[in-house]
Short mmCIF file of C-alpha atoms in Angstrom, two decimals:
data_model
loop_
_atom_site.label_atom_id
_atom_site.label_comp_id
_atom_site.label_asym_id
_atom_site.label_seq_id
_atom_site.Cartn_x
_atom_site.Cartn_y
_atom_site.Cartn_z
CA UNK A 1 -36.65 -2.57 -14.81
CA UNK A 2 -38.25 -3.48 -10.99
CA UNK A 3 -37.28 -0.29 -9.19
CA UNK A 4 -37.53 -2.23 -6.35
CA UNK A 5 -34.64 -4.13 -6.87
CA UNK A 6 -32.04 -2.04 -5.29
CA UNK A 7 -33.97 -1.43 -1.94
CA UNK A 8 -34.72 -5.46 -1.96
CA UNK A 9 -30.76 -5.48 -2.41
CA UNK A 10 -29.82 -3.19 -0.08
CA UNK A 11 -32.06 -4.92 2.94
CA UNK A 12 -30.31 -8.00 2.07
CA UNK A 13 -27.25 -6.30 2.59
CA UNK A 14 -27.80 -4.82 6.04
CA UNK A 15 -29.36 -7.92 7.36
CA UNK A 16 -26.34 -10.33 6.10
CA UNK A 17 -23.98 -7.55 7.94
CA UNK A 18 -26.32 -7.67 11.29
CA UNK A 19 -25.81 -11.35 11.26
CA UNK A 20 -21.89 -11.09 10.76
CA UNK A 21 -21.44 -8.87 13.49
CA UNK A 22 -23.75 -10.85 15.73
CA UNK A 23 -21.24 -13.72 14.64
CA UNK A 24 -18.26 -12.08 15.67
CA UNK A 25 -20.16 -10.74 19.30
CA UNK A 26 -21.13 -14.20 19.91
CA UNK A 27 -17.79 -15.56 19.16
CA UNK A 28 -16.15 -13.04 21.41
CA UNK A 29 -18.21 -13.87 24.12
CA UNK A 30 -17.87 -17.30 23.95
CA UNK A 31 -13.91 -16.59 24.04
CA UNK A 32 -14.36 -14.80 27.22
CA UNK A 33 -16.28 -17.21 28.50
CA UNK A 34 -13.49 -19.75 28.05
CA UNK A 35 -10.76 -17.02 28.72
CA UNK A 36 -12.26 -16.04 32.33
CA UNK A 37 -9.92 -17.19 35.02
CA UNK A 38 -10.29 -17.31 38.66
CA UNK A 39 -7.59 -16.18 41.41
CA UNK A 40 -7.14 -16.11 45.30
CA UNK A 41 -5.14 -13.76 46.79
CA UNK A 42 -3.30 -14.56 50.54
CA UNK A 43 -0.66 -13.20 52.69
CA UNK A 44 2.47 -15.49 53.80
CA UNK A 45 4.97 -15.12 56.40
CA UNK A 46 8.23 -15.45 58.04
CA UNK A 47 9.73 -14.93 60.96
CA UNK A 48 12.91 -15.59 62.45
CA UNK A 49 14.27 -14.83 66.07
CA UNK A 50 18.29 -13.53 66.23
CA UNK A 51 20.63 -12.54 68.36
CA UNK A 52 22.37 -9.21 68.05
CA UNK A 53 25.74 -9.74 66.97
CA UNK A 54 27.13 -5.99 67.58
CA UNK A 55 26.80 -3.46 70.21
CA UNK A 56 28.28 -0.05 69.51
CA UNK A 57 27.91 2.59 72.44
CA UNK A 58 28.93 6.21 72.22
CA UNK A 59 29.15 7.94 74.83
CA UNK A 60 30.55 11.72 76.25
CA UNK A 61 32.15 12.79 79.21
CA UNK A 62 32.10 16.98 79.57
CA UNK A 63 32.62 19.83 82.53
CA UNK A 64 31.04 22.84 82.07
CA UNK A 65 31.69 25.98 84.66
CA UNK A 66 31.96 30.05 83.72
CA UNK A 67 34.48 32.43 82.19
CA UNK A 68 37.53 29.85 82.48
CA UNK A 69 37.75 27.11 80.55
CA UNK A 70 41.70 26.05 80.95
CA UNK A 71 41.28 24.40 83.99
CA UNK A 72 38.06 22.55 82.46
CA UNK A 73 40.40 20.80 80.10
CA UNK A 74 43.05 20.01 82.83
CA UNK A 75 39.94 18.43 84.44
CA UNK A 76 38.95 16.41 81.53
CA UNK A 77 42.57 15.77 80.12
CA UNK A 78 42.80 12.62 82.60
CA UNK A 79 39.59 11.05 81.02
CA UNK A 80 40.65 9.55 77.93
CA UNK A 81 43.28 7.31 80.29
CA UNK A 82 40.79 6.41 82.82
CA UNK A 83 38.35 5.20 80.67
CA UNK A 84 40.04 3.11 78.83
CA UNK A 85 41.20 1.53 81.47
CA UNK A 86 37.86 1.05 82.86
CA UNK A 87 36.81 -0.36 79.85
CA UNK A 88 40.02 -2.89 79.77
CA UNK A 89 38.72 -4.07 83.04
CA UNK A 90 35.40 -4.85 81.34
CA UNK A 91 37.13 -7.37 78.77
CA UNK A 92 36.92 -4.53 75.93
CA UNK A 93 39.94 -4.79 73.54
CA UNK A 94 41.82 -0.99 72.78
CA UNK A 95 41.15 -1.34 68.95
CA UNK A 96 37.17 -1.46 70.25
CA UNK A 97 37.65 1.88 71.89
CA UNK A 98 37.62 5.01 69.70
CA UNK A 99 38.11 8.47 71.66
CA UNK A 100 37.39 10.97 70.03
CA UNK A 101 39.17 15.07 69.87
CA UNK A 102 38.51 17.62 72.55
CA UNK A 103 35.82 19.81 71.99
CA UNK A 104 34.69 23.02 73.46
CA UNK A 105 31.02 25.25 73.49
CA UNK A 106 30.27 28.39 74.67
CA UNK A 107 26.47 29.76 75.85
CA UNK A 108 26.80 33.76 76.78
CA UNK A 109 24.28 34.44 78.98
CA UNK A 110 23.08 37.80 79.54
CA UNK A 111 20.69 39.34 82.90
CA UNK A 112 19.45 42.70 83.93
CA UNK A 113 20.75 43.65 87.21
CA UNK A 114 20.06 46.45 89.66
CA UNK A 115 22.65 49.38 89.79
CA UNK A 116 24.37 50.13 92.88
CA UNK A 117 24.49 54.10 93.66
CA UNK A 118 27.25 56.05 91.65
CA UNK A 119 27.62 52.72 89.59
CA UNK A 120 28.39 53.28 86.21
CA UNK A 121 27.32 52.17 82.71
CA UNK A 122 23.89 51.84 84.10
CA UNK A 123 20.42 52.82 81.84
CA UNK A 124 17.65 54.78 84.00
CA UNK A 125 13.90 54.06 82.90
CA UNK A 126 10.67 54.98 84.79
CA UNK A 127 8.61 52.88 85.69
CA UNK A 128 5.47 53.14 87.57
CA UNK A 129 6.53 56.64 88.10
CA UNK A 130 9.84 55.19 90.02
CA UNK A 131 13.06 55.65 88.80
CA UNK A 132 15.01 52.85 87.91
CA UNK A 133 18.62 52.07 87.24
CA UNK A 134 20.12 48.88 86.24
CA UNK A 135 22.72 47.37 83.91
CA UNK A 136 23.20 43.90 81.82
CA UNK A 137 26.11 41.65 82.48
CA UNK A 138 27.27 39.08 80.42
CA UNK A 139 28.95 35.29 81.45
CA UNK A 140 30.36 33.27 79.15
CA UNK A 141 29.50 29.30 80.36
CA UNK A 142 32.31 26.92 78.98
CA UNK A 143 31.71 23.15 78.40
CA UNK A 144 34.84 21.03 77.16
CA UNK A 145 34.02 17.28 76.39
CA UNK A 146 35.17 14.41 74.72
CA UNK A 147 33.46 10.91 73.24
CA UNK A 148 33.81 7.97 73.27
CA UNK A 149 32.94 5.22 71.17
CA UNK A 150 32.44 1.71 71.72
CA UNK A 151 31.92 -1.28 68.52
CA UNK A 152 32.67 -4.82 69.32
CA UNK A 153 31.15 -8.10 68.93
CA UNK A 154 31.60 -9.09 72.55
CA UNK A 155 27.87 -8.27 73.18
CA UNK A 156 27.18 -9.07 76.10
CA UNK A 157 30.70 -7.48 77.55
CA UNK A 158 29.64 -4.01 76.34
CA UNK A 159 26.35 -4.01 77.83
CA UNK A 160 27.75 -5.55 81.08
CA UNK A 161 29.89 -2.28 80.77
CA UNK A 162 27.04 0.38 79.88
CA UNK A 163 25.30 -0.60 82.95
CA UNK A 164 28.47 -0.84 85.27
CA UNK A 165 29.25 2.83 84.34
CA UNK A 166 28.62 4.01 87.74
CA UNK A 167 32.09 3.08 88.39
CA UNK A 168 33.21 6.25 86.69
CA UNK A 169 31.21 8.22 88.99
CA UNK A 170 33.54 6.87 91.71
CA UNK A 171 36.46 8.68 89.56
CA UNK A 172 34.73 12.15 89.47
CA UNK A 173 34.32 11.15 85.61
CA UNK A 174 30.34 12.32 84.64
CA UNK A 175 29.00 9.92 81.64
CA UNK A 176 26.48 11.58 79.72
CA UNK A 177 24.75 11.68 76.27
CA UNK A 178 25.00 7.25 76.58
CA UNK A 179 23.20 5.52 73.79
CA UNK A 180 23.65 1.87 73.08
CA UNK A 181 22.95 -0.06 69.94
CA UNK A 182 22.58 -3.36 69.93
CA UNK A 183 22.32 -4.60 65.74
CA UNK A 184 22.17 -7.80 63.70
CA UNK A 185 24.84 -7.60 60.75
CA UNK A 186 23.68 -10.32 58.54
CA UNK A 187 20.51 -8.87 57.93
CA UNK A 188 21.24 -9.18 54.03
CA UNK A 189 21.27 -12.87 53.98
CA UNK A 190 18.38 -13.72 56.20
CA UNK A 191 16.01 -11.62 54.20
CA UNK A 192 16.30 -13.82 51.66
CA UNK A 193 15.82 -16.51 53.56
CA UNK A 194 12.43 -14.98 55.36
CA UNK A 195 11.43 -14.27 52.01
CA UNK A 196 11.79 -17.83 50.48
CA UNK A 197 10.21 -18.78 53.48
CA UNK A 198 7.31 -16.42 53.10
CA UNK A 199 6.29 -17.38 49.78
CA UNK A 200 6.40 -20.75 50.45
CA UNK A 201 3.91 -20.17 53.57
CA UNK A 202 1.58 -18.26 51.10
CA UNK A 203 1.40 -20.91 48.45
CA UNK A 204 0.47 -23.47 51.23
CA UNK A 205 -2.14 -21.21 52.37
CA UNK A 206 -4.01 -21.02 48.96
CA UNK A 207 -3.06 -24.76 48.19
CA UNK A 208 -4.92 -25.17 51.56
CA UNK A 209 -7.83 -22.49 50.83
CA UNK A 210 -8.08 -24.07 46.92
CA UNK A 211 -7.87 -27.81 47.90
CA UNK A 212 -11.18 -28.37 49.83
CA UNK A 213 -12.91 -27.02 46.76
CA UNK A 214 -11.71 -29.08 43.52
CA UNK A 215 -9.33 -26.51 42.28
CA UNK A 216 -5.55 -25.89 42.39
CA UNK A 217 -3.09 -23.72 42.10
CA UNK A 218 -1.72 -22.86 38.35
CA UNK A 219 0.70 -20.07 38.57
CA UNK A 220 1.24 -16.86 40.67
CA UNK A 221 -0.43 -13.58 39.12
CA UNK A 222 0.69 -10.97 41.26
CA UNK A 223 3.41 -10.73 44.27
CA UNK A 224 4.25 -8.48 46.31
CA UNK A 225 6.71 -7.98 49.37
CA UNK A 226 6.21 -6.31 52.12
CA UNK A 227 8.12 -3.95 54.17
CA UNK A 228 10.56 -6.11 57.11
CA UNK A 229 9.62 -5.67 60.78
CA UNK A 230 12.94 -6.06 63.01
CA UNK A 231 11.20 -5.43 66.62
CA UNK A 232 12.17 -7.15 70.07
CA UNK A 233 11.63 -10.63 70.46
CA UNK A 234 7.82 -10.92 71.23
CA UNK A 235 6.85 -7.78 69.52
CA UNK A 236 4.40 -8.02 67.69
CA UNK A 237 4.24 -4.50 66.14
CA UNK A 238 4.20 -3.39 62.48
CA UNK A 239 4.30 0.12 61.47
CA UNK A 240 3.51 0.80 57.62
CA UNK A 241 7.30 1.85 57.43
CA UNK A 242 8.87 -1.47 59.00
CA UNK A 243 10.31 -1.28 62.40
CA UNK A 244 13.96 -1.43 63.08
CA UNK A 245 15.16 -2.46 66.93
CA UNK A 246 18.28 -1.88 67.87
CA UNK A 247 17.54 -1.79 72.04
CA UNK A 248 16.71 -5.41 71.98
CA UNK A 249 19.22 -8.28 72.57
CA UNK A 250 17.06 -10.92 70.84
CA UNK A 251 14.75 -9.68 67.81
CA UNK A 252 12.10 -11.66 66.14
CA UNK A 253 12.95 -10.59 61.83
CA UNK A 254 9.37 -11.15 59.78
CA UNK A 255 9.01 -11.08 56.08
CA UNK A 256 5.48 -10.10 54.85
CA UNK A 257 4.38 -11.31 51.36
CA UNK A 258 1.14 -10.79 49.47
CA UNK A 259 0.46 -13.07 46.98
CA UNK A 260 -2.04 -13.51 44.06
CA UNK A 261 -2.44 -17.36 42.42
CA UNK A 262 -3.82 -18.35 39.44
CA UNK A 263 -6.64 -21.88 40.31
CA UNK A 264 -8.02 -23.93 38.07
#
């Protein structure tokens, strides 16, 4: 028997193997030849300008004065009445105007001072080889106050009203702690509006890129939306965390959208 048989065999073997897998390889690549797909990624957006359709104001009127705080709240117990009325005046309804409960703080505050001879409940120290004698007294500072809130859709008659506040003054009523809020309420619904509008602003942008070029769009890989910017009309800021103005009367709303298409 040729002993050489089985090697001759065996080579025969490998080789057919080599050429199967070199098969397959070729095959594969020719598949991702045909499977390779190109994309174009763009950003669309939307914006919108509104008007603020709610103002709510808070506000505090307080009196502060030392160890006696009974007549502070005789001082302040007029308040409430007068400005309501004040507000009245500005073409605010009552069910617009919350008042809010009474409230009182206290701030002890403490100082050294010297000690009059004979005086007691005095300490003695040296100091600088001098003797020294002195005490610490105490005072108790008292501020009552109330607040006052303000929500109504009459925008422009509450910010008329903020900045006529001076008026108070004239009544020996001190406004402090003012803050005024001016927001857009149907925020829900115009989002998805802006972002409708967005997407549609990045698919003409890559029709647009794609067109020149013999290709067009297929289908959208990847989309992603971005974070809303609410800033005052104008504004052009955008902070990583979306903006949200409520100082601003008018307010442009944008909708960012990042957008990957499938082209052919």
């Amino acid at each position: 028997m040729n002993k050489s048989f089985p090697q001759a065999f065996w080579s025969v073997v490998v080789i057919g193997v080599t050429l199967i897998v070199l098969a397959l390889i070729g095959i594969g690549g020719v598949q991702q030849l045909r499977a390779k797909t190109y994309t174009i990624s763009v950003i669309g957006s939307a914006v919108k300008t509104i008007r603020s359709d709610l103002a709510v104001w808070s506000f505090s009127v307080s009196y502060s004065g030392y160890d006696e705080y009974k007549s502070l709240y005789q001082k302040l117990k007029p308040v409430p009445q007068e400005v309501e009325s004040f507000l009245k005046q500005q073409g605010l309804d009552a069910e617009e105007i919350e008042i809010g409960a009474s409230q009182v703080t206290t701030d002890v505050q403490s100082k050294e001072v010297d000690c009059k001879p004979n005086e007691d409940d005095c300490r003695t120290v040296v100091k600088d080889k001098i003797l020294l004698r002195y005490k610490t007294i105490s005072r108790t500072l008292y501020t009552v106050s109330r607040y006052f809130l303000v929500q109504s859709t009459k925008v422009d008659l509450v910010i008329k009203a903020s900045n006529a506040v001076d008026a108070l003054f004239d009544r020996n009523i001190v406004v402090g702690q003012s803050e005024l809020k001016l927001i857009y309420t149907k925020l829900a619904e115009l989002r998805l509006e802006l972002v409708k509008a967005a997407s549609e602003d990045a698919f003409k942008r890559a029709s647009l890129i794609a067109g020149p070029v013999g290709r067009r769009i297929t289908m959208i890989e990847d989309g992603r939306l971005g974070v809303f910017q609410i800033n005052a009309k104008n504004d052009p800021s955008i902070s990583d965390v979306g903006n949200f103005d409520t100082t601003s009367l008018e307010k442009d709303v944008r909708a960012i959208v990042n957008a990957t298409y499938r082209i052919e």
